[in-house]
CSV table of C-alpha atoms in Angstrom, one decimal:
chain,number,residue,atom,x,y,z
A,1,MET,CA,-8.1,-3.2,-20.9
A,2,ALA,CA,-6.5,-0.4,-23.0
A,3,ARG,CA,-3.1,0.8,-22.0
A,4,THR,CA,-2.9,4.4,-20.8
A,5,CYS,CA,-0.3,7.1,-20.8
A,6,VAL,CA,2.3,6.6,-18.1
A,7,PHE,CA,2.2,10.3,-17.3
A,8,CYS,CA,-1.4,11.5,-17.4
A,9,GLY,CA,-3.4,8.3,-17.9
A,10,ALA,CA,-5.0,9.4,-21.2
A,11,THR,CA,-5.5,7.5,-24.4
A,12,PRO,CA,-4.8,6.8,-27.2
A,13,LEU,CA,-1.1,6.2,-27.1
A,14,THR,CA,1.4,7.3,-29.7
A,15,LYS,CA,5.0,6.4,-30.5
A,16,GLU,CA,7.7,8.6,-28.9
A,17,HIS,CA,11.2,8.5,-30.3
A,18,THR,CA,13.8,7.7,-27.6
A,19,LEU,CA,16.0,10.4,-29.1
A,20,PRO,CA,14.6,13.2,-31.3
A,21,LYS,CA,15.5,12.9,-35.0
A,22,TRP,CA,16.7,16.5,-35.0
A,23,LEU,CA,19.7,15.4,-33.0
A,24,LYS,CA,21.0,13.5,-36.1
A,25,SER,CA,22.6,16.8,-37.3
A,26,ALA,CA,24.6,17.0,-34.0
A,27,LEU,CA,26.5,13.7,-34.5
A,28,PRO,CA,29.1,12.9,-37.2
A,29,PRO,CA,27.9,10.8,-40.1
A,30,GLY,CA,27.5,7.1,-39.2
A,31,GLY,CA,27.5,7.8,-35.4
A,32,TYR,CA,24.0,6.7,-34.9
A,33,ARG,CA,24.4,3.4,-33.0
A,34,ALA,CA,23.2,3.2,-29.4
A,35,LEU,CA,24.4,0.7,-26.7
A,36,HIS,CA,21.8,-0.1,-24.0
A,37,VAL,CA,22.9,-1.8,-20.8
A,38,ARG,CA,20.6,-2.5,-17.9
A,39,GLU,CA,21.7,-4.4,-14.8
A,40,THR,CA,20.4,-5.8,-11.5
A,41,GLU,CA,22.6,-7.4,-8.9
A,42,THR,CA,22.1,-10.7,-10.7
A,43,THR,CA,21.0,-9.7,-14.2
A,44,ARG,CA,22.6,-7.9,-17.2
A,45,VAL,CA,20.7,-7.1,-20.4
A,46,GLN,CA,22.6,-5.5,-23.3
A,47,HIS,CA,21.8,-4.8,-26.9
A,48,VAL,CA,22.8,-2.4,-29.7
A,49,ALA,CA,20.2,-0.5,-31.7
A,50,SER,CA,19.6,2.6,-33.8
A,51,ALA,CA,19.9,5.7,-31.7
A,52,TYR,CA,17.2,7.5,-33.7
A,53,ASP,CA,14.7,5.0,-35.0
A,54,ALA,CA,13.8,3.4,-31.7
A,55,THR,CA,10.4,4.3,-30.3
A,56,VAL,CA,8.3,3.4,-27.3
A,57,LYS,CA,4.5,3.5,-27.2
A,58,ILE,CA,3.8,4.6,-23.6
A,59,VAL,CA,2.7,8.2,-23.8
A,60,CYS,CA,-0.4,9.9,-25.2
A,61,VAL,CA,-0.6,12.4,-28.1
A,62,SER,CA,-1.2,15.3,-25.7
A,63,CYS,CA,1.9,14.6,-23.7
A,64,ASN,CA,4.1,13.7,-26.7
A,65,ASN,CA,3.1,16.9,-28.6
A,66,GLY,CA,2.8,19.1,-25.6
A,67,TRP,CA,5.0,19.3,-22.6
A,68,MET,CA,7.4,16.6,-23.8
A,69,ASN,CA,7.9,18.5,-27.0
A,70,GLY,CA,8.4,21.6,-24.9
A,71,LEU,CA,11.4,20.0,-23.2
A,72,GLU,CA,12.9,19.3,-26.6
A,73,ASN,CA,12.5,22.9,-27.6
A,74,GLU,CA,14.1,24.1,-24.3
A,75,VAL,CA,17.4,22.2,-24.8
A,76,ARG,CA,17.6,22.5,-28.6
A,77,PRO,CA,19.5,25.8,-28.6
A,78,PHE,CA,22.5,24.4,-26.6
A,79,LEU,CA,22.3,20.5,-26.6
A,80,PRO,CA,24.2,20.1,-29.9
A,81,ASN,CA,27.1,22.2,-28.5
A,82,LEU,CA,27.3,19.9,-25.5
A,83,ILE,CA,27.2,16.8,-27.7
A,84,ASN,CA,30.1,18.1,-29.8
A,85,GLY,CA,32.2,19.3,-26.9
A,86,ARG,CA,31.9,23.0,-27.5
A,87,ALA,CA,32.0,25.3,-24.4
A,88,VAL,CA,28.6,26.3,-23.1
A,89,GLU,CA,27.4,28.6,-20.3
A,90,LEU,CA,24.4,26.9,-18.7
A,91,THR,CA,22.1,29.3,-16.8
A,92,PRO,CA,20.0,27.9,-13.9
A,93,GLU,CA,17.0,27.7,-16.2
A,94,GLU,CA,19.1,25.8,-18.8
A,95,ARG,CA,20.4,23.4,-16.1
A,96,LYS,CA,16.8,22.7,-15.0
A,97,ALA,CA,15.9,22.1,-18.7
A,98,LEU,CA,18.8,19.8,-19.3
A,99,ALA,CA,18.1,17.8,-16.1
A,100,SER,CA,14.4,17.5,-17.0
A,101,TRP,CA,15.1,16.5,-20.6
A,102,SER,CA,17.7,14.0,-19.4
A,103,LEU,CA,15.2,12.4,-17.1
A,104,LYS,CA,12.6,12.1,-19.8
A,105,THR,CA,15.1,10.7,-22.3
A,106,MET,CA,16.5,8.2,-19.8
A,107,PHE,CA,13.0,7.1,-19.0
A,108,MET,CA,12.3,6.5,-22.7
A,109,PHE,CA,15.5,4.4,-23.0
A,110,SER,CA,14.6,2.4,-19.9
A,111,ARG,CA,11.1,1.6,-21.2
A,112,GLN,CA,12.6,-0.1,-24.3
A,113,ASN,CA,13.3,-3.1,-22.0
A,114,LYS,CA,10.3,-5.1,-20.8
A,115,HIS,CA,12.2,-6.8,-17.9
A,116,PRO,CA,10.0,-6.1,-14.8
A,117,ARG,CA,13.0,-5.7,-12.5
A,118,LEU,CA,14.7,-3.1,-14.8
A,119,GLU,CA,12.2,-0.3,-14.6
A,120,MET,CA,14.2,2.9,-13.9
A,121,LEU,CA,11.3,5.2,-12.9
A,122,PRO,CA,8.4,4.0,-10.7
A,123,LEU,CA,5.0,4.9,-11.9
A,124,LYS,CA,4.5,7.3,-8.9
A,125,ASP,CA,7.5,9.2,-10.2
A,126,CYS,CA,5.8,9.6,-13.6
A,127,ALA,CA,2.9,11.4,-11.9
A,128,ALA,CA,5.3,13.7,-10.1
A,129,PHE,CA,7.3,14.4,-13.3
A,130,TYR,CA,4.1,15.2,-15.2
A,131,ARG,CA,3.0,17.6,-12.4
A,132,ASP,CA,6.3,19.3,-11.8
A,133,ARG,CA,8.2,18.9,-15.1
A,134,GLN,CA,11.4,18.4,-13.2
A,135,PRO,CA,13.3,15.7,-11.3
A,136,SER,CA,12.1,15.0,-7.7
A,137,ARG,CA,13.8,15.2,-4.3
A,138,PHE,CA,14.6,11.5,-4.7
A,139,MET,CA,17.0,12.4,-7.5
A,140,ILE,CA,20.4,14.0,-8.0
A,141,ALA,CA,22.3,14.5,-11.3
A,142,ARG,CA,25.7,15.5,-12.5
A,143,VAL,CA,27.2,16.3,-15.9
A,144,GLY,CA,30.6,15.7,-17.4
A,145,ALA,CA,32.4,15.6,-20.8
A,146,MET,CA,33.6,12.2,-22.1
A,147,GLU,CA,36.2,12.0,-24.8
A,148,PRO,CA,34.9,9.9,-27.7
A,149,TRP,CA,36.7,6.8,-28.7
A,150,GLU,CA,39.6,7.5,-31.0
A,151,ASP,CA,37.9,5.5,-33.7
A,152,ASP,CA,34.1,5.7,-33.2
A,153,GLU,CA,33.4,4.0,-36.5
A,154,GLY,CA,31.5,0.9,-35.5
A,155,SER,CA,31.3,2.1,-31.9
A,156,ALA,CA,28.2,3.4,-30.2
A,157,MET,CA,28.0,7.2,-30.1
A,158,VAL,CA,25.1,6.9,-27.7
A,159,GLU,CA,25.3,4.8,-24.5
A,160,PHE,CA,22.7,4.2,-21.8
A,161,VAL,CA,23.6,2.2,-18.8
A,162,CYS,CA,21.3,1.7,-15.8
A,163,PRO,CA,22.5,-0.6,-13.0
A,164,GLN,CA,20.2,-1.3,-10.1
A,165,TYR,CA,21.3,-1.3,-6.4
A,166,SER,CA,19.9,-1.9,-2.9
A,167,TRP,CA,20.7,1.1,-0.8
A,168,PRO,CA,21.5,1.6,2.0
A,169,ALA,CA,20.9,-2.0,2.9
A,170,PRO,CA,19.8,-5.1,1.0
A,171,THR,CA,16.3,-4.8,2.4
A,172,ALA,CA,15.9,-1.2,1.2
A,173,ASN,CA,13.9,-0.2,-1.9
A,174,LEU,CA,15.8,-0.4,-5.1
A,175,THR,CA,17.9,2.5,-6.3
A,176,TYR,CA,19.1,3.3,-9.9
A,177,VAL,CA,22.1,5.0,-11.4
A,178,SER,CA,21.3,6.0,-15.0
A,179,THR,CA,24.1,7.2,-17.2
A,180,LEU,CA,23.5,8.6,-20.7
A,181,ARG,CA,26.3,9.5,-23.1
A,182,ILE,CA,25.7,11.3,-26.4
A,183,GLY,CA,29.0,12.2,-28.1
A,184,TRP,CA,30.9,14.3,-25.6
A,185,LEU,CA,28.0,14.8,-23.2
A,186,LEU,CA,27.7,12.6,-20.2
A,187,ILE,CA,24.9,12.9,-17.7
A,188,GLN,CA,24.4,10.7,-14.6
A,189,LEU,CA,21.2,10.6,-12.6
A,190,VAL,CA,20.7,8.7,-9.3
A,191,ARG,CA,17.2,7.9,-8.1
A,192,VAL,CA,17.1,6.4,-4.6
A,193,GLY,CA,14.4,4.0,-3.6
A,194,SER,CA,13.0,5.9,-0.6
A,195,LEU,CA,13.5,8.9,1.6
A,196,ASN,CA,11.7,10.0,4.8
A,197,ASP,CA,9.6,13.2,4.5
A,198,ASP,CA,12.3,15.0,6.5
A,199,GLN,CA,15.1,13.9,4.1
A,200,ILE,CA,16.5,15.0,0.8
A,201,LEU,CA,19.4,13.8,-1.3
A,202,THR,CA,22.5,16.0,-1.3
A,203,PRO,CA,24.5,16.7,-4.4
A,204,PHE,CA,27.5,14.5,-5.5
A,205,ASP,CA,30.8,15.3,-3.8
A,206,PRO,CA,33.0,17.8,-5.8
A,207,HIS,CA,34.7,16.1,-8.7
A,208,PRO,CA,37.2,17.7,-11.2
A,209,MET,CA,35.6,15.8,-14.1
A,210,PHE,CA,31.9,16.5,-13.2
A,211,HIS,CA,29.7,19.5,-12.5
A,212,PRO,CA,26.5,19.2,-10.4
A,213,LEU,CA,23.4,19.5,-12.5
A,214,TRP,CA,20.5,18.7,-10.2
A,215,PRO,CA,19.5,20.2,-7.8
A,216,VAL,CA,19.9,23.4,-9.7
A,217,GLY,CA,22.5,26.0,-8.6
A,218,ALA,CA,24.3,28.9,-10.3
A,219,THR,CA,25.3,29.3,-13.9
A,220,LEU,CA,28.0,26.7,-14.8
A,221,THR,CA,30.6,26.6,-17.5
A,222,TRP,CA,30.7,23.3,-19.4
A,223,PRO,CA,32.8,21.3,-20.0
A,224,PRO,CA,34.5,20.7,-16.6
A,225,PRO,CA,38.3,21.3,-16.4
A,226,ARG,CA,39.1,17.7,-17.3
A,227,PRO,CA,37.3,15.4,-19.7
A,228,LEU,CA,36.5,11.8,-18.8
A,229,PRO,CA,38.4,9.1,-20.7
A,230,ALA,CA,36.1,7.0,-22.8
A,231,ALA,CA,37.6,3.8,-21.3
A,232,GLN,CA,36.2,4.8,-17.9
A,233,MET,CA,32.6,4.6,-19.0
A,234,ALA,CA,31.9,1.2,-17.5
A,235,ALA,CA,33.4,2.2,-14.1
A,236,ILE,CA,31.5,5.4,-14.0
A,237,ALA,CA,28.2,4.0,-15.1
A,238,SER,CA,28.3,0.9,-12.8
A,239,PRO,CA,30.1,2.0,-9.6
A,240,PRO,CA,30.7,-0.6,-7.0
A,241,THR,CA,29.2,1.6,-4.3
A,242,LEU,CA,26.9,4.7,-4.3
A,243,PRO,CA,28.6,7.8,-2.9
A,244,ILE,CA,25.3,9.5,-2.0
A,245,GLN,CA,24.1,11.0,1.3
A,246,VAL,CA,20.9,12.5,2.7
A,247,ALA,CA,20.3,15.8,4.5
A,248,ARG,CA,17.5,17.6,6.4
A,249,PRO,CA,15.4,20.2,4.6
A,250,SER,CA,17.2,23.0,6.4
A,251,ALA,CA,20.2,22.1,4.3
A,252,ARG,CA,18.2,21.9,1.1
A,253,THR,CA,19.4,23.6,-2.1
A,254,ASP,CA,16.7,25.5,-4.0
A,255,ARG,CA,15.6,23.3,-6.9
A,256,THR,CA,13.6,25.9,-8.8
């Protein structure tokens, strides 16, 4: 049986680059290595690969050249500035675009690994993402600025870390914390395993080194007041506990 597009179910499939080639101009020469780390409570898979040559064959031509390409075009005016640590004012529309692009990109990174227990985004989420073109109520995201290593020669300029958790109890559905760093830009997205119909995720607690990204709020000035030291990447990307909470719809922040 032929494989079909994970988003719309169509065929034939085409190769989608994990990161667009146009981002090459946003990184310094030689900074094209990507570190991929995926974890469960008992498993860790890690490898280093090219940041721009890697592809996955899981989407159809229509999705690849249509709405997914549209996400690239929406972030292209400001994404290079974020990667290079230049101050940016992100409007609510740009915050939504960045959150949606980040989800799409993290999903492409996660699908490079065939381990069945390291799937970041369930297939039912693919249908919701295809329909809404934005993260779901099962997700929250934040954005920070991480100082590059003093000597990035030979170091990965792109990092993707995706540990897996059981939350709030060992018997609950699996939850993922996906962290993507590209140069100075650091985005972290949490996807919880399940919520009741009368529950939503609340944003992360205030943090001097992060700004909330999703759900969308007012215009924000990036970077935050304090950058994140590069040495803290492992601790941030694989926290020992998940500081997330749920709320009732009456406390919901508008996500549009």
